[in-house]
Amino acid sequence: MTECIFCEIVAGRAPASFVYTADLTVAFMDIRPITPGHTLVVPRRHAVTMREVDAASWTAVWDVVKRLQAALYETPGVRCEGINLFVADTPVAGQEVPHFHVHLLPRFRGDEFGLRFPPGYGTIAERAALDQQAQNIQAVLRS
Ligand code: 5GP
Ligand code: ZN
């Protein structure tokens, strides 16, 4: 046994309800669905955070996300009027399983799921501050 439950699932040593399997990635049902149809897309290769995911696995994961989102809208028994994609990158962002994964979360009117915004949210930021942040990020991207 490794320490990582998703590695165990990928290796077939722990059970999961798969919806898709391929060379670089798999998708299976979340064991504690927020709404019916809640699915996880996971690279086979262990990587904890987004930074650690190799380029080929990254592309494969997001390609599956694209295909799965379309399928969820059509799936009988899945009330899918909309979808949230969610990635929790590191525990401070809510990551519980330390193996990168993308949540596909079917949404419907009245599902009672929601995001909680911090106090003060809604204030339009100063343009100068936004420009400064954009420049700072650009500088990192270029480096
Ligand atoms: P995170 O907060 O890390 O983004 O979310 C981890 C997700 O993995 C949770 O939604 C949780 O229900 C799901 N999960 C945790 N353990 C298992 C498991 O053993 N099997 C499956 N299918 N899902 C799991
Ligand atoms: Zn793992």
Coordinates of N, CA, C and O and ligand atoms in Angstrom, one line a residue:
M1 N 0.8 -1.2 0.0 CA 0.0 0.0 0.0 C 0.9 1.3 0.0 O 1.8 1.4 0.8
T2 N 0.5 2.2 -0.9 CA 1.2 3.5 -0.8 C 0.3 4.4 0.1 O -0.7 4.0 0.6
E3 N 0.8 5.6 0.4 CA 0.1 6.5 1.3 C -1.1 7.1 0.6 O -1.9 7.7 1.2
C4 N -1.1 7.0 -0.7 CA -2.0 7.9 -1.5 C -3.2 7.0 -2.0 O -3.0 6.1 -2.8
I5 N -4.4 7.4 -1.6 CA -5.6 6.6 -1.9 C -5.8 6.7 -3.4 O -6.3 5.7 -4.0
F6 N -5.5 7.8 -4.1 CA -5.8 7.9 -5.5 C -4.8 7.0 -6.3 O -5.1 6.4 -7.3
C7 N -3.5 6.9 -5.8 CA -2.6 6.0 -6.4 C -3.1 4.5 -6.2 O -2.9 3.7 -7.2
E8 N -3.7 4.2 -5.1 CA -4.2 2.9 -4.9 C -5.4 2.6 -5.8 O -5.5 1.5 -6.4
I9 N -6.2 3.6 -6.1 CA -7.3 3.4 -7.0 C -6.8 3.3 -8.4 O -7.2 2.4 -9.1
V10 N -5.8 4.1 -8.8 CA -5.2 4.0 -10.1 C -4.6 2.6 -10.4 O -4.7 2.1 -11.5
A11 N -4.0 2.1 -9.3 CA -3.3 0.8 -9.4 C -4.3 -0.4 -9.3 O -3.9 -1.5 -9.5
G12 N -5.6 -0.1 -9.0 CA -6.6 -1.1 -8.9 C -6.6 -1.9 -7.6 O -7.2 -2.9 -7.4
R13 N -5.8 -1.3 -6.6 CA -5.8 -1.9 -5.3 C -6.8 -1.4 -4.3 O -7.0 -1.9 -3.2
A14 N -7.5 -0.3 -4.7 CA -8.6 0.2 -3.9 C -9.8 0.4 -4.9 O -9.6 0.6 -6.1
P15 N -11.0 0.2 -4.4 CA -12.2 0.2 -5.3 C -12.5 1.6 -5.8 O -12.3 2.6 -5.0
A16 N -13.1 1.7 -7.0 CA -13.6 3.0 -7.4 C -14.6 2.7 -8.6 O -14.5 1.6 -9.2
S17 N -15.5 3.6 -8.8 CA -16.4 3.5 -9.9 C -15.9 4.3 -11.1 O -16.2 5.5 -11.1
F18 N -15.3 3.6 -12.0 CA -14.6 4.3 -13.1 C -15.6 4.7 -14.2 O -16.5 4.0 -14.5
V19 N -15.4 5.9 -14.7 CA -16.2 6.3 -15.9 C -15.2 6.4 -17.1 O -15.7 6.4 -18.2
Y20 N -13.9 6.4 -16.9 CA -13.0 6.6 -18.0 C -11.6 6.1 -17.5 O -11.2 6.4 -16.4
T21 N -10.9 5.3 -18.4 CA -9.6 5.0 -18.1 C -8.8 5.1 -19.4 O -9.2 4.7 -20.4
A22 N -7.6 5.6 -19.3 CA -6.7 5.8 -20.4 C -5.2 5.7 -19.9 O -5.0 5.5 -18.7
D23 N -4.3 5.9 -20.8 CA -2.9 5.7 -20.4 C -2.4 6.7 -19.3 O -1.7 6.3 -18.4
L24 N -2.8 7.9 -19.5 CA -2.3 8.9 -18.6 C -3.3 9.4 -17.5 O -2.8 10.0 -16.5
T25 N -4.5 9.1 -17.7 CA -5.5 9.6 -16.7 C -6.7 8.7 -16.5 O -6.9 7.8 -17.4
V26 N -7.4 8.8 -15.4 CA -8.6 8.1 -15.1 C -9.6 9.0 -14.6 O -9.3 10.1 -14.1
A27 N -10.9 8.6 -14.7 CA -11.9 9.4 -14.0 C -12.9 8.4 -13.3 O -13.1 7.3 -13.8
F28 N -13.2 8.8 -12.1 CA -14.1 8.0 -11.3 C -15.0 8.8 -10.4 O -14.8 10.0 -10.3
M29 N -16.1 8.2 -9.9 CA -17.1 8.9 -9.1 C -16.5 9.3 -7.8 O -15.8 8.5 -7.1
D30 N -16.8 10.5 -7.3 CA -16.4 10.9 -6.0 C -17.2 10.1 -4.9 O -18.4 9.9 -5.1
I31 N -16.5 9.6 -3.9 CA -17.1 8.7 -2.9 C -18.1 9.5 -2.1 O -19.0 8.8 -1.5
R32 N -17.9 10.8 -1.9 CA -18.9 11.6 -1.2 C -19.4 12.7 -2.1 O -19.0 13.9 -2.0
P33 N -20.3 12.3 -3.0 CA -20.8 13.3 -4.0 C -21.5 14.5 -3.4 O -22.3 14.3 -2.5
I34 N -21.1 15.7 -3.8 CA -21.8 16.9 -3.4 C -23.2 16.9 -4.1 O -24.2 17.2 -3.5
T35 N -23.2 16.6 -5.4 CA -24.4 16.3 -6.1 C -24.3 15.0 -6.9 O -23.1 14.6 -7.2
P36 N -25.3 14.4 -7.3 CA -25.2 13.2 -8.1 C -24.4 13.4 -9.4 O -24.7 14.4 -10.1
G37 N -23.5 12.5 -9.7 CA -22.7 12.7 -10.9 C -21.3 13.4 -10.6 O -20.5 13.5 -11.6
H38 N -21.1 13.7 -9.4 CA -19.8 14.4 -9.0 C -18.6 13.4 -9.4 O -18.5 12.3 -8.8
T39 N -17.8 13.9 -10.3 CA -16.7 13.0 -10.8 C -15.4 13.7 -10.6 O -15.3 14.9 -10.6
L40 N -14.4 12.8 -10.5 CA -13.0 13.3 -10.3 C -12.2 12.8 -11.5 O -12.3 11.6 -11.9
V41 N -11.3 13.7 -12.1 CA -10.4 13.3 -13.1 C -9.0 13.4 -12.5 O -8.6 14.4 -11.9
V42 N -8.2 12.3 -12.7 CA -7.0 12.2 -11.9 C -5.9 11.7 -12.9 O -6.1 10.7 -13.6
P43 N -4.7 12.3 -12.8 CA -3.6 11.7 -13.6 C -3.1 10.4 -13.0 O -3.1 10.3 -11.7
R44 N -2.7 9.5 -13.8 CA -2.2 8.2 -13.2 C -0.9 8.5 -12.4 O -0.7 7.9 -11.3
R45 N -0.1 9.3 -12.9 CA 1.2 9.6 -12.3 C 1.0 10.5 -11.0 O 0.4 11.5 -11.1
H46 N 1.5 10.0 -9.9 CA 1.3 10.8 -8.7 C 2.0 12.2 -8.8 O 3.2 12.3 -9.1
A47 N 1.2 13.2 -8.5 CA 1.7 14.6 -8.4 C 0.7 15.2 -7.4 O -0.5 15.0 -7.5
V48 N 1.3 15.9 -6.4 CA 0.4 16.5 -5.4 C -0.2 17.8 -5.8 O -1.5 17.9 -5.8
T49 N 0.6 18.7 -6.3 CA 0.0 20.0 -6.7 C 0.1 20.2 -8.2 O 0.7 19.4 -8.9
M50 N -0.6 21.2 -8.7 CA -0.6 21.5 -10.1 C 0.8 21.7 -10.7 O 1.1 21.3 -11.8
R51 N 1.7 22.3 -9.9 CA 3.1 22.6 -10.3 C 3.8 21.3 -10.6 O 4.7 21.2 -11.4
E52 N 3.4 20.2 -10.0 CA 4.1 18.9 -10.1 C 3.6 18.1 -11.3 O 4.2 17.0 -11.6
V53 N 2.5 18.5 -11.8 CA 1.9 17.6 -12.9 C 2.7 17.8 -14.2 O 2.9 19.0 -14.6
D54 N 3.1 16.7 -14.8 CA 3.8 16.9 -16.1 C 2.9 17.3 -17.2 O 1.7 17.1 -17.1
A55 N 3.5 17.8 -18.2 CA 2.7 18.5 -19.3 C 1.8 17.5 -20.0 O 0.6 17.8 -20.3
A56 N 2.3 16.3 -20.2 CA 1.4 15.3 -21.0 C 0.2 14.9 -20.1 O -0.9 14.8 -20.6
S57 N 0.4 14.7 -18.8 CA -0.7 14.4 -17.9 C -1.7 15.5 -17.8 O -2.9 15.3 -17.8
W58 N -1.1 16.7 -17.8 CA -2.0 17.9 -17.7 C -2.9 18.0 -18.9 O -4.1 18.2 -18.7
T59 N -2.4 17.8 -20.0 CA -3.2 17.9 -21.3 C -4.2 16.8 -21.3 O -5.4 17.0 -21.6
A60 N -3.8 15.6 -20.9 CA -4.7 14.5 -20.9 C -5.9 14.7 -19.9 O -7.0 14.4 -20.2
V61 N -5.6 15.2 -18.7 CA -6.6 15.4 -17.7 C -7.6 16.4 -18.2 O -8.8 16.2 -18.2
W62 N -7.2 17.5 -18.8 CA -8.1 18.6 -19.2 C -8.9 18.2 -20.5 O -10.0 18.6 -20.7
D63 N -8.3 17.3 -21.3 CA -9.0 16.7 -22.4 C -10.2 15.9 -21.9 O -11.3 15.9 -22.4
V64 N -9.9 15.1 -20.9 CA -11.0 14.3 -20.3 C -12.1 15.1 -19.7 O -13.3 14.9 -19.8
V65 N -11.6 16.2 -19.0 CA -12.6 17.1 -18.4 C -13.5 17.6 -19.5 O -14.8 17.7 -19.3
K66 N -13.0 18.0 -20.6 CA -13.8 18.5 -21.7 C -14.8 17.5 -22.2 O -16.0 17.8 -22.4
R67 N -14.4 16.3 -22.3 CA -15.3 15.2 -22.8 C -16.4 14.9 -21.7 O -17.5 14.7 -22.0
L68 N -15.9 14.8 -20.5 CA -16.8 14.5 -19.4 C -17.9 15.5 -19.1 O -19.1 15.2 -18.9
Q69 N -17.5 16.8 -19.2 CA -18.5 17.8 -19.0 C -19.7 17.7 -20.0 O -20.9 17.8 -19.6
A70 N -19.4 17.4 -21.2 CA -20.4 17.2 -22.2 C -21.3 16.0 -21.9 O -22.5 16.0 -22.0
A71 N -20.6 14.9 -21.4 CA -21.4 13.7 -21.1 C -22.3 13.9 -19.9 O -23.4 13.4 -19.9
L72 N -21.9 14.7 -18.9 CA -22.7 14.9 -17.7 C -24.0 15.6 -18.1 O -25.0 15.2 -17.5
Y73 N -24.0 16.5 -19.0 CA -25.2 17.2 -19.4 C -26.2 16.2 -20.0 O -27.4 16.5 -20.0
E74 N -25.7 15.1 -20.5 CA -26.6 14.1 -21.2 C -26.9 12.9 -20.4 O -27.6 12.0 -20.9
T75 N -26.3 12.7 -19.2 CA -26.4 11.5 -18.5 C -27.7 11.3 -17.7 O -28.1 12.2 -16.9
P76 N -28.4 10.2 -18.0 CA -29.7 10.0 -17.3 C -29.4 9.9 -15.8 O -28.4 9.3 -15.4
G77 N -30.3 10.5 -15.0 CA -30.1 10.4 -13.5 C -29.2 11.4 -13.0 O -29.1 11.5 -11.7
V78 N -28.5 12.2 -13.8 CA -27.7 13.3 -13.4 C -28.4 14.6 -13.7 O -28.6 14.9 -14.9
R79 N -28.8 15.3 -12.7 CA -29.5 16.6 -12.9 C -28.4 17.6 -13.1 O -27.8 18.1 -12.2
C80 N -28.1 17.9 -14.4 CA -27.0 18.7 -14.7 C -27.5 19.9 -15.6 O -27.7 19.8 -16.8
E81 N -27.8 21.0 -14.8 CA -28.2 22.2 -15.5 C -27.0 23.2 -15.7 O -27.1 24.2 -16.4
G82 N -25.9 22.8 -15.0 CA -24.7 23.6 -15.1 C -23.6 22.8 -14.4 O -23.9 21.7 -13.9
I83 N -22.4 23.2 -14.5 CA -21.2 22.5 -13.9 C -20.2 23.5 -13.3 O -20.0 24.5 -13.9
N84 N -19.7 23.1 -12.2 CA -18.5 23.8 -11.6 C -17.4 22.8 -11.8 O -17.5 21.6 -11.5
L85 N -16.2 23.4 -12.3 CA -15.0 22.7 -12.2 C -14.2 23.2 -10.9 O -14.3 24.4 -10.7
F86 N -13.6 22.3 -10.2 CA -12.9 22.8 -9.0 C -11.6 22.0 -8.8 O -11.6 20.8 -9.0
V87 N -10.6 22.8 -8.5 CA -9.3 22.2 -8.1 C -8.9 22.8 -6.8 O -8.9 24.0 -6.7
A88 N -8.6 22.0 -5.8 CA -8.1 22.4 -4.6 C -6.5 22.2 -4.6 O -6.1 21.0 -4.6
D89 N -5.8 23.2 -4.7 CA -4.3 23.1 -4.9 C -3.7 23.5 -3.5 O -3.6 24.7 -3.2
T90 N -3.3 22.5 -2.8 CA -2.7 22.6 -1.5 C -3.8 22.7 -0.4 O -4.9 23.2 -0.7
P91 N -3.5 22.3 0.8 CA -4.5 22.3 1.9 C -5.2 23.6 2.1 O -6.4 23.7 2.5
V92 N -4.4 24.7 2.0 CA -5.0 26.0 2.3 C -6.2 26.3 1.3 O -7.1 27.1 1.6
A93 N -6.1 25.7 0.2 CA -7.2 25.8 -0.8 C -8.2 24.7 -0.7 O -9.1 24.6 -1.6
G94 N -8.1 23.9 0.3 CA -9.1 22.8 0.6 C -8.7 21.5 0.1 O -9.5 20.6 0.1
Q95 N -7.4 21.3 -0.3 CA -7.0 20.0 -0.8 C -6.9 19.0 0.3 O -6.2 19.2 1.3
E96 N -7.7 17.9 0.2 CA -7.7 16.8 1.2 C -6.9 15.6 0.7 O -6.2 15.0 1.5
V97 N -7.1 15.3 -0.5 CA -6.3 14.1 -1.1 C -5.1 14.7 -1.8 O -5.2 15.4 -2.8
P98 N -3.9 14.3 -1.4 CA -2.7 14.9 -1.9 C -2.2 14.2 -3.2 O -1.1 13.8 -3.4
H99 N -3.1 14.2 -4.2 CA -2.9 13.7 -5.5 C -3.8 14.6 -6.4 O -5.0 14.5 -6.3
F100 N -3.2 15.4 -7.3 CA -3.9 16.3 -8.1 C -5.1 15.7 -8.7 O -5.1 14.6 -9.3
H101 N -6.2 16.5 -8.7 CA -7.5 16.0 -9.3 C -8.4 17.2 -9.7 O -8.3 18.2 -9.0
V102 N -9.2 17.0 -10.7 CA -10.2 18.0 -11.0 C -11.6 17.5 -10.7 O -11.9 16.3 -11.1
H103 N -12.4 18.3 -9.9 CA -13.7 17.9 -9.7 C -14.6 18.4 -10.8 O -14.5 19.6 -11.2
L104 N -15.5 17.6 -11.3 CA -16.6 18.0 -12.1 C -17.9 17.9 -11.3 O -18.3 16.8 -10.8
L105 N -18.5 19.0 -11.0 CA -19.7 19.1 -10.1 C -20.9 19.5 -10.8 O -21.1 20.7 -11.1
P106 N -21.8 18.6 -11.1 CA -23.1 19.0 -11.8 C -23.9 19.9 -10.8 O -23.9 19.6 -9.6
R107 N -24.4 20.9 -11.4 CA -25.2 21.9 -10.6 C -26.6 21.9 -11.1 O -26.9 21.8 -12.3
F108 N -27.6 22.2 -10.2 CA -28.9 22.4 -10.6 C -29.6 23.4 -9.7 O -29.1 23.6 -8.5
R109 N -30.6 24.1 -10.2 CA -31.3 25.1 -9.4 C -31.7 24.4 -8.1 O -32.4 23.4 -8.1
G110 N -31.4 25.0 -6.9 CA -31.9 24.5 -5.7 C -31.0 23.4 -5.1 O -31.4 22.8 -4.1
D111 N -29.8 23.2 -5.6 CA -28.9 22.1 -5.1 C -28.3 22.5 -3.7 O -27.7 21.6 -3.1
E112 N -28.4 23.7 -3.4 CA -27.9 24.2 -2.1 C -26.4 24.2 -1.9 O -25.9 24.5 -0.8
F113 N -25.7 23.9 -2.9 CA -24.2 24.1 -2.9 C -23.9 25.5 -3.1 O -24.6 26.2 -3.9
G114 N -22.8 26.0 -2.6 CA -22.5 27.4 -2.8 C -21.0 27.7 -2.4 O -20.4 26.9 -1.7
L115 N -20.5 28.8 -2.9 CA -19.2 29.3 -2.5 C -19.4 30.4 -1.5 O -20.3 31.2 -1.7
R116 N -18.6 30.4 -0.5 CA -18.7 31.5 0.5 C -17.6 32.6 0.2 O -16.4 32.3 0.1
F117 N -18.1 33.8 0.1 CA -17.1 34.9 -0.3 C -16.7 35.6 1.0 O -17.5 35.7 2.0
P118 N -15.5 36.2 1.0 CA -15.1 36.9 2.3 C -15.9 38.2 2.5 O -16.4 38.7 1.5
P119 N -15.9 38.6 3.7 CA -16.6 39.9 4.0 C -15.9 41.0 3.1 O -14.7 41.0 3.0
G120 N -16.7 41.9 2.6 CA -16.2 43.0 1.8 C -16.1 42.6 0.3 O -15.8 43.5 -0.5
Y121 N -16.3 41.4 0.0 CA -16.3 41.0 -1.4 C -17.3 41.8 -2.2 O -18.4 42.1 -1.8
G122 N -16.9 42.2 -3.4 CA -17.8 43.0 -4.3 C -17.3 44.4 -4.6 O -17.7 45.0 -5.5
T123 N -16.3 44.8 -3.8 CA -15.7 46.1 -4.0 C -14.9 46.1 -5.3 O -14.1 45.2 -5.5
I124 N -15.1 47.0 -6.2 CA -14.3 47.1 -7.4 C -12.9 47.6 -7.0 O -12.8 48.7 -6.4
A125 N -11.9 46.9 -7.4 CA -10.5 47.3 -7.0 C -10.0 48.5 -7.8 O -10.5 48.8 -8.9
E126 N -9.0 49.2 -7.2 CA -8.4 50.3 -7.9 C -7.7 49.8 -9.1 O -7.0 48.8 -9.1
R127 N -7.9 50.5 -10.3 CA -7.2 50.1 -11.5 C -5.7 50.1 -11.3 O -5.0 49.2 -11.8
A128 N -5.1 51.0 -10.6 CA -3.7 51.0 -10.4 C -3.2 49.8 -9.7 O -2.2 49.2 -10.1
A129 N -4.0 49.3 -8.7 CA -3.6 48.1 -8.0 C -3.7 46.9 -8.9 O -2.8 46.0 -8.9
L130 N -4.7 46.8 -9.7 CA -4.9 45.7 -10.7 C -3.8 45.7 -11.7 O -3.2 44.7 -12.0
D131 N -3.4 46.9 -12.2 CA -2.3 47.0 -13.2 C -1.0 46.5 -12.6 O -0.2 45.8 -13.2
Q132 N -0.8 46.9 -11.3 CA 0.4 46.5 -10.7 C 0.5 45.0 -10.5 O 1.5 44.4 -10.8
Q133 N -0.6 44.4 -10.1 CA -0.6 43.0 -9.9 C -0.4 42.3 -11.3 O 0.4 41.3 -11.4
A134 N -1.0 42.8 -12.3 CA -0.9 42.2 -13.6 C 0.6 42.3 -14.1 O 1.1 41.3 -14.6
Q135 N 1.2 43.4 -13.8 CA 2.6 43.5 -14.2 C 3.5 42.6 -13.4 O 4.5 42.0 -13.9
N136 N 3.2 42.5 -12.1 CA 4.0 41.5 -11.3 C 3.9 40.1 -11.8 O 4.9 39.4 -11.8
I137 N 2.7 39.7 -12.1 CA 2.5 38.3 -12.6 C 3.2 38.1 -14.0 O 3.8 37.1 -14.2
Q138 N 3.0 39.1 -14.8 CA 3.7 39.1 -16.2 C 5.2 38.9 -16.0 O 5.8 38.1 -16.7
A139 N 5.8 39.6 -15.0 CA 7.2 39.5 -14.8 C 7.6 38.1 -14.4 O 8.6 37.6 -14.9
V140 N 6.8 37.5 -13.6 CA 7.1 36.1 -13.2 C 7.0 35.2 -14.4 O 7.8 34.3 -14.6
L141 N 5.9 35.4 -15.2 CA 5.7 34.6 -16.4 C 6.9 34.7 -17.4 O 7.2 33.7 -18.0
R142 N 7.4 35.8 -17.5 CA 8.5 36.0 -18.4 C 9.9 35.5 -17.9 O 10.8 35.2 -18.7
S143 N 10.0 35.3 -16.6 CA 11.3 35.0 -16.0 C 11.6 33.5 -16.2 O 10.7 32.7 -16.5
Ligands
5GP1 P1 -10.1 17.6 -2.4 O1 -10.6 18.4 -1.2 O2 -8.8 17.0 -2.1 O3 -10.2 18.4 -3.7 O4 -11.2 16.5 -2.6 C1 -11.0 15.2 -2.4 C2 -12.2 14.4 -2.9 O5 -11.9 13.1 -2.9 C3 -13.4 14.6 -1.9 O6 -14.5 15.1 -2.7 C4 -13.6 13.2 -1.4 O7 -15.0 12.8 -1.3 C5 -13.0 12.3 -2.5 N1 -12.4 11.1 -2.0 C6 -11.7 10.9 -0.9 N2 -11.3 9.6 -0.7 C7 -11.9 9.0 -1.7 C8 -11.9 7.6 -2.1 O8 -11.3 6.7 -1.5 N3 -12.5 7.3 -3.3 C9 -13.2 8.2 -4.0 N4 -13.8 7.8 -5.1 N5 -13.2 9.5 -3.7 C10 -12.6 9.9 -2.6
ZN2 ZN -1.1 9.5 -5.6

